[in-house]
mmCIF file of C-alpha atoms in Angstrom:
data_model
loop_
_atom_site.group_PDB
_atom_site.id
_atom_site.type_symbol
_atom_site.label_atom_id
_atom_site.label_comp_id
_atom_site.label_asym_id
_atom_site.label_seq_id
_atom_site.Cartn_x
_atom_site.Cartn_y
_atom_site.Cartn_z
ATOM 1 C CA UNK A 1 -10.616 -45.191 126.051
ATOM 2 C CA UNK A 2 -12.494 -43.087 123.514
ATOM 3 C CA UNK A 3 -15.684 -41.428 124.724
ATOM 4 C CA UNK A 4 -18.727 -43.608 124.044
ATOM 5 C CA UNK A 5 -22.443 -42.862 124.000
ATOM 6 C CA UNK A 6 -25.001 -44.965 125.889
ATOM 7 C CA UNK A 7 -28.713 -44.853 125.045
ATOM 8 C CA UNK A 8 -31.696 -46.882 126.197
ATOM 9 C CA UNK A 9 -35.487 -47.243 126.094
ATOM 10 C CA UNK A 10 -36.230 -45.552 122.781
ATOM 11 C CA UNK A 11 -39.689 -47.121 122.490
ATOM 12 C CA UNK A 12 -40.476 -46.170 118.914
ATOM 13 C CA UNK A 13 -39.936 -42.458 119.585
ATOM 14 C CA UNK A 14 -37.918 -41.509 116.529
ATOM 15 C CA UNK A 15 -38.129 -37.766 117.162
ATOM 16 C CA UNK A 16 -36.328 -38.211 120.477
ATOM 17 C CA UNK A 17 -33.849 -40.706 119.016
ATOM 18 C CA UNK A 18 -32.761 -38.557 116.101
ATOM 19 C CA UNK A 19 -32.306 -35.562 118.410
ATOM 20 C CA UNK A 20 -30.107 -37.570 120.793
ATOM 21 C CA UNK A 21 -28.080 -39.038 117.939
ATOM 22 C CA UNK A 22 -27.567 -35.564 116.454
ATOM 23 C CA UNK A 23 -26.258 -34.398 119.835
ATOM 24 C CA UNK A 24 -23.878 -37.348 120.025
ATOM 25 C CA UNK A 25 -22.742 -36.549 116.487
ATOM 26 C CA UNK A 26 -22.074 -32.965 117.575
ATOM 27 C CA UNK A 27 -19.891 -34.380 120.374
ATOM 28 C CA UNK A 28 -17.982 -36.382 117.731
ATOM 29 C CA UNK A 29 -18.977 -39.618 119.425
ATOM 30 C CA UNK A 30 -19.070 -42.452 116.921
ATOM 31 C CA UNK A 31 -19.151 -45.443 119.292
ATOM 32 C CA UNK A 32 -22.682 -45.776 120.645
ATOM 33 C CA UNK A 33 -24.387 -48.618 122.514
ATOM 34 C CA UNK A 34 -28.107 -49.187 123.081
ATOM 35 C CA UNK A 35 -29.320 -50.981 126.217
ATOM 36 C CA UNK A 36 -32.568 -52.145 124.635
ATOM 37 C CA UNK A 37 -36.267 -51.436 124.237
ATOM 38 C CA UNK A 38 -35.953 -50.035 120.749
ATOM 39 C CA UNK A 39 -39.653 -50.809 120.211
ATOM 40 C CA UNK A 40 -42.781 -50.441 122.333
ATOM 41 C CA UNK A 41 -45.273 -47.626 123.008
ATOM 42 C CA UNK A 42 -44.794 -45.186 120.111
ATOM 43 C CA UNK A 43 -45.486 -45.505 116.424
ATOM 44 C CA UNK A 44 -42.146 -45.060 114.621
ATOM 45 C CA UNK A 45 -40.726 -48.497 115.323
ATOM 46 C CA UNK A 46 -39.362 -49.009 111.820
ATOM 47 C CA UNK A 47 -37.696 -45.601 111.738
ATOM 48 C CA UNK A 48 -35.945 -46.345 115.059
ATOM 49 C CA UNK A 49 -34.840 -49.818 113.990
ATOM 50 C CA UNK A 50 -33.692 -48.582 110.578
ATOM 51 C CA UNK A 51 -31.630 -45.753 112.080
ATOM 52 C CA UNK A 52 -29.848 -47.983 114.579
ATOM 53 C CA UNK A 53 -29.209 -50.612 111.934
ATOM 54 C CA UNK A 54 -27.856 -48.021 109.496
ATOM 55 C CA UNK A 55 -25.418 -46.793 112.143
ATOM 56 C CA UNK A 56 -24.477 -50.334 113.236
ATOM 57 C CA UNK A 57 -25.292 -49.481 116.862
ATOM 58 C CA UNK A 58 -25.114 -52.674 118.989
ATOM 59 C CA UNK A 59 -28.310 -53.256 120.975
ATOM 60 C CA UNK A 60 -29.214 -55.391 123.966
ATOM 61 C CA UNK A 61 -32.482 -57.271 124.354
ATOM 62 C CA UNK A 62 -35.073 -55.287 126.293
ATOM 63 C CA UNK A 63 -38.381 -56.684 127.491
ATOM 64 C CA UNK A 64 -40.336 -54.875 124.762
ATOM 65 C CA UNK A 65 -37.898 -56.112 122.127
ATOM 66 C CA UNK A 66 -38.440 -59.597 123.522
ATOM 67 C CA UNK A 67 -42.231 -59.315 123.302
ATOM 68 C CA UNK A 68 -41.965 -58.234 119.675
ATOM 69 C CA UNK A 69 -39.286 -60.736 118.675
ATOM 70 C CA UNK A 70 -40.936 -63.707 120.394
ATOM 71 C CA UNK A 71 -44.548 -62.968 119.455
ATOM 72 C CA UNK A 72 -45.495 -62.630 123.115
ATOM 73 C CA UNK A 73 -47.211 -59.963 125.186
ATOM 74 C CA UNK A 74 -46.568 -58.077 128.414
ATOM 75 C CA UNK A 75 -48.011 -59.911 131.435
ATOM 76 C CA UNK A 76 -48.666 -56.712 133.400
ATOM 77 C CA UNK A 77 -49.915 -53.980 131.062
ATOM 78 C CA UNK A 78 -52.893 -53.786 128.695
ATOM 79 C CA UNK A 79 -51.647 -50.482 127.279
ATOM 80 C CA UNK A 80 -48.286 -52.028 126.353
ATOM 81 C CA UNK A 81 -50.138 -54.813 124.573
ATOM 82 C CA UNK A 82 -52.398 -52.351 122.750
ATOM 83 C CA UNK A 83 -49.273 -50.712 121.346
ATOM 84 C CA UNK A 84 -47.740 -54.078 120.482
ATOM 85 C CA UNK A 85 -50.794 -55.033 118.434
ATOM 86 C CA UNK A 86 -50.395 -51.879 116.362
ATOM 87 C CA UNK A 87 -46.632 -52.184 116.009
ATOM 88 C CA UNK A 88 -46.897 -55.779 114.823
ATOM 89 C CA UNK A 89 -49.036 -54.528 111.948
ATOM 90 C CA UNK A 90 -46.406 -52.050 110.758
ATOM 91 C CA UNK A 91 -42.979 -53.440 111.651
ATOM 92 C CA UNK A 92 -41.058 -55.074 108.824
ATOM 93 C CA UNK A 93 -39.970 -58.691 108.954
ATOM 94 C CA UNK A 94 -36.420 -57.495 108.420
ATOM 95 C CA UNK A 95 -36.607 -55.468 111.629
ATOM 96 C CA UNK A 96 -38.172 -58.338 113.596
ATOM 97 C CA UNK A 97 -35.332 -60.577 112.446
ATOM 98 C CA UNK A 98 -32.872 -57.893 113.572
ATOM 99 C CA UNK A 99 -34.468 -57.680 117.037
ATOM 100 C CA UNK A 100 -33.934 -61.417 117.400
ATOM 101 C CA UNK A 101 -30.172 -60.956 117.099
ATOM 102 C CA UNK A 102 -29.911 -58.815 120.268
ATOM 103 C CA UNK A 103 -27.588 -60.014 123.039
ATOM 104 C CA UNK A 104 -28.609 -60.278 126.691
ATOM 105 C CA UNK A 105 -25.478 -58.558 127.993
ATOM 106 C CA UNK A 106 -22.360 -56.859 126.706
ATOM 107 C CA UNK A 107 -18.902 -55.977 128.021
ATOM 108 C CA UNK A 108 -17.324 -52.787 126.700
ATOM 109 C CA UNK A 109 -13.946 -52.213 128.313
ATOM 110 C CA UNK A 110 -14.617 -52.002 132.049
ATOM 111 C CA UNK A 111 -18.397 -51.626 131.572
ATOM 112 C CA UNK A 112 -20.887 -54.460 132.059
ATOM 113 C CA UNK A 113 -24.128 -53.645 130.214
ATOM 114 C CA UNK A 114 -27.609 -55.188 130.519
ATOM 115 C CA UNK A 115 -31.121 -53.899 129.928
ATOM 116 C CA UNK A 116 -32.707 -54.737 133.274
ATOM 117 C CA UNK A 117 -30.465 -56.074 136.030
ATOM 118 C CA UNK A 118 -27.860 -58.720 136.699
ATOM 119 C CA UNK A 119 -30.315 -61.210 138.187
ATOM 120 C CA UNK A 120 -32.604 -60.870 135.143
ATOM 121 C CA UNK A 121 -30.974 -59.027 132.235
ATOM 122 C CA UNK A 122 -34.270 -58.396 130.440
ATOM 123 C CA UNK A 123 -36.828 -57.574 133.106
ATOM 124 C CA UNK A 124 -35.311 -56.797 136.531
ATOM 125 C CA UNK A 125 -36.087 -53.297 137.830
ATOM 126 C CA UNK A 126 -33.188 -51.664 139.690
ATOM 127 C CA UNK A 127 -35.313 -48.906 141.207
ATOM 128 C CA UNK A 128 -32.991 -48.357 144.182
ATOM 129 C CA UNK A 129 -29.534 -49.739 143.335
ATOM 130 C CA UNK A 130 -27.337 -50.206 146.399
ATOM 131 C CA UNK A 131 -23.845 -51.244 147.434
ATOM 132 C CA UNK A 132 -24.936 -54.672 148.688
ATOM 133 C CA UNK A 133 -26.412 -55.573 145.294
ATOM 134 C CA UNK A 134 -23.238 -54.705 143.396
ATOM 135 C CA UNK A 135 -20.929 -56.266 145.991
ATOM 136 C CA UNK A 136 -22.108 -59.650 144.691
ATOM 137 C CA UNK A 137 -21.191 -58.877 141.064
ATOM 138 C CA UNK A 138 -17.670 -58.828 139.683
ATOM 139 C CA UNK A 139 -16.679 -55.691 137.819
ATOM 140 C CA UNK A 140 -16.171 -51.975 138.175
ATOM 141 C CA UNK A 141 -18.656 -50.113 135.966
ATOM 142 C CA UNK A 142 -22.251 -51.155 135.392
ATOM 143 C CA UNK A 143 -25.032 -49.755 133.200
ATOM 144 C CA UNK A 144 -28.650 -50.714 132.676
ATOM 145 C CA UNK A 145 -31.888 -49.084 131.582
ATOM 146 C CA UNK A 146 -35.479 -50.368 131.931
ATOM 147 C CA UNK A 147 -36.629 -48.098 134.778
ATOM 148 C CA UNK A 148 -36.584 -44.918 132.627
ATOM 149 C CA UNK A 149 -34.997 -43.141 135.625
ATOM 150 C CA UNK A 150 -31.691 -41.462 134.864
ATOM 151 C CA UNK A 151 -29.197 -41.943 137.713
ATOM 152 C CA UNK A 152 -25.563 -42.259 138.672
ATOM 153 C CA UNK A 153 -24.347 -44.004 141.841
ATOM 154 C CA UNK A 154 -20.914 -44.652 143.334
ATOM 155 C CA UNK A 155 -20.433 -47.616 145.683
ATOM 156 C CA UNK A 156 -16.794 -47.559 146.745
ATOM 157 C CA UNK A 157 -14.776 -48.541 143.686
ATOM 158 C CA UNK A 158 -17.921 -49.523 141.754
ATOM 159 C CA UNK A 159 -20.129 -47.215 139.693
ATOM 160 C CA UNK A 160 -23.654 -47.786 138.405
ATOM 161 C CA UNK A 161 -25.236 -45.635 135.700
ATOM 162 C CA UNK A 162 -28.721 -45.639 134.236
ATOM 163 C CA UNK A 163 -28.667 -43.349 131.171
ATOM 164 C CA UNK A 164 -32.405 -42.821 131.428
ATOM 165 C CA UNK A 165 -34.869 -43.152 128.593
ATOM 166 C CA UNK A 166 -34.460 -41.594 125.166
ATOM 167 C CA UNK A 167 -38.108 -41.932 124.221
ATOM 168 C CA UNK A 168 -40.152 -42.150 127.434
ATOM 169 C CA UNK A 169 -38.571 -40.567 130.551
ATOM 170 C CA UNK A 170 -40.314 -41.376 133.830
ATOM 171 C CA UNK A 171 -38.248 -39.249 136.210
ATOM 172 C CA UNK A 172 -40.334 -36.069 135.933
ATOM 173 C CA UNK A 173 -38.042 -34.562 133.307
ATOM 174 C CA UNK A 174 -39.549 -34.820 129.795
ATOM 175 C CA UNK A 175 -36.265 -34.218 127.986
ATOM 176 C CA UNK A 176 -34.677 -37.161 126.191
ATOM 177 C CA UNK A 177 -31.953 -38.769 128.323
ATOM 178 C CA UNK A 178 -28.639 -40.429 127.530
ATOM 179 C CA UNK A 179 -25.133 -40.844 128.961
ATOM 180 C CA UNK A 180 -21.518 -40.737 127.851
ATOM 181 C CA UNK A 181 -18.447 -42.475 129.259
ATOM 182 C CA UNK A 182 -14.752 -41.573 128.939
ATOM 183 C CA UNK A 183 -13.484 -43.234 132.107
ATOM 184 C CA UNK A 184 -16.279 -41.496 134.014
ATOM 185 C CA UNK A 185 -20.003 -41.327 133.311
ATOM 186 C CA UNK A 186 -21.745 -38.067 132.404
ATOM 187 C CA UNK A 187 -25.536 -37.729 132.248
ATOM 188 C CA UNK A 188 -27.205 -35.654 129.546
ATOM 189 C CA UNK A 189 -30.713 -34.324 128.733
ATOM 190 C CA UNK A 190 -31.997 -32.670 125.578
ATOM 191 C CA UNK A 191 -35.323 -31.269 124.378
ATOM 192 C CA UNK A 192 -37.005 -32.533 121.217
ATOM 193 C CA UNK A 193 -40.205 -31.850 119.267
ATOM 194 C CA UNK A 194 -42.662 -34.173 120.998
ATOM 195 C CA UNK A 195 -45.673 -32.696 119.165
ATOM 196 C CA UNK A 196 -44.631 -34.794 116.172
ATOM 197 C CA UNK A 197 -45.003 -37.897 118.347
ATOM 198 C CA UNK A 198 -48.447 -36.789 119.508
ATOM 199 C CA UNK A 199 -49.641 -36.197 115.946
ATOM 200 C CA UNK A 200 -48.354 -39.555 114.739
ATOM 201 C CA UNK A 201 -49.956 -41.398 117.659
ATOM 202 C CA UNK A 202 -53.276 -39.678 116.945
ATOM 203 C CA UNK A 203 -52.961 -40.718 113.309
ATOM 204 C CA UNK A 204 -52.290 -44.295 114.410
ATOM 205 C CA UNK A 205 -55.521 -44.288 116.438
ATOM 206 C CA UNK A 206 -54.195 -43.714 119.970
ATOM 207 C CA UNK A 207 -55.585 -41.025 122.262
ATOM 208 C CA UNK A 208 -53.506 -38.891 124.603
ATOM 209 C CA UNK A 209 -53.646 -41.465 127.409
ATOM 210 C CA UNK A 210 -50.894 -43.293 125.529
ATOM 211 C CA UNK A 211 -48.607 -40.280 125.111
ATOM 212 C CA UNK A 212 -49.645 -37.634 127.667
ATOM 213 C CA UNK A 213 -46.875 -38.716 130.046
ATOM 214 C CA UNK A 214 -44.286 -37.385 127.579
ATOM 215 C CA UNK A 215 -45.280 -33.805 128.442
ATOM 216 C CA UNK A 216 -44.013 -34.033 132.009
ATOM 217 C CA UNK A 217 -41.919 -37.210 132.156
ATOM 218 C CA UNK A 218 -44.561 -38.780 134.393
ATOM 219 C CA UNK A 219 -43.983 -42.246 135.789
ATOM 220 C CA UNK A 220 -47.255 -43.688 134.456
ATOM 221 C CA UNK A 221 -49.328 -43.255 131.331
ATOM 222 C CA UNK A 222 -51.714 -40.329 131.709
ATOM 223 C CA UNK A 223 -53.746 -37.837 129.703
ATOM 224 C CA UNK A 224 -52.439 -34.433 128.733
#
């Protein structure tokens, strides 16, 4: 098969997204799939939605996309909901309608894609994927996002890949993360200008608690 690009967890971080997409363009990869969470956390939700729509990149439903599309809120995080309140003020109706079209899962060749996990495609955290988990699922290659931890695991004849987060890494590496697949998965990282994100968040009324984690790729929100 042709080499494909796999991205996930953009979270309104357009600076990271456009850097990753430029890198995929440089690799001459035109077939790209997004595992969800286009929105959430950072301020450029329309820019991210518009770019993915312009490129006709298929997207899966992430939990943050679901909150936005359904009018709901996150049951476990006040900071997520603070960001949602702001994003609902700026996102276009056209982009909300687009979020509502997202699928829960996708099959691309031998790859089974979801946002979270195979027990709950939207909101299951596969923090420590293992052979027993995947032994219960038919298929050969599996990808999901949601944890913001980039990883690649082989369980006999089965392979699981998390491409990591484009816009909010939580694996102690602040570089934007993504993956490619050409019969085998390859993990990638790339630096981007995060100061632009900081300035835009300040302008939107958010202090560095909401974006300080970008500096180090910290697991939780924190100040610079």
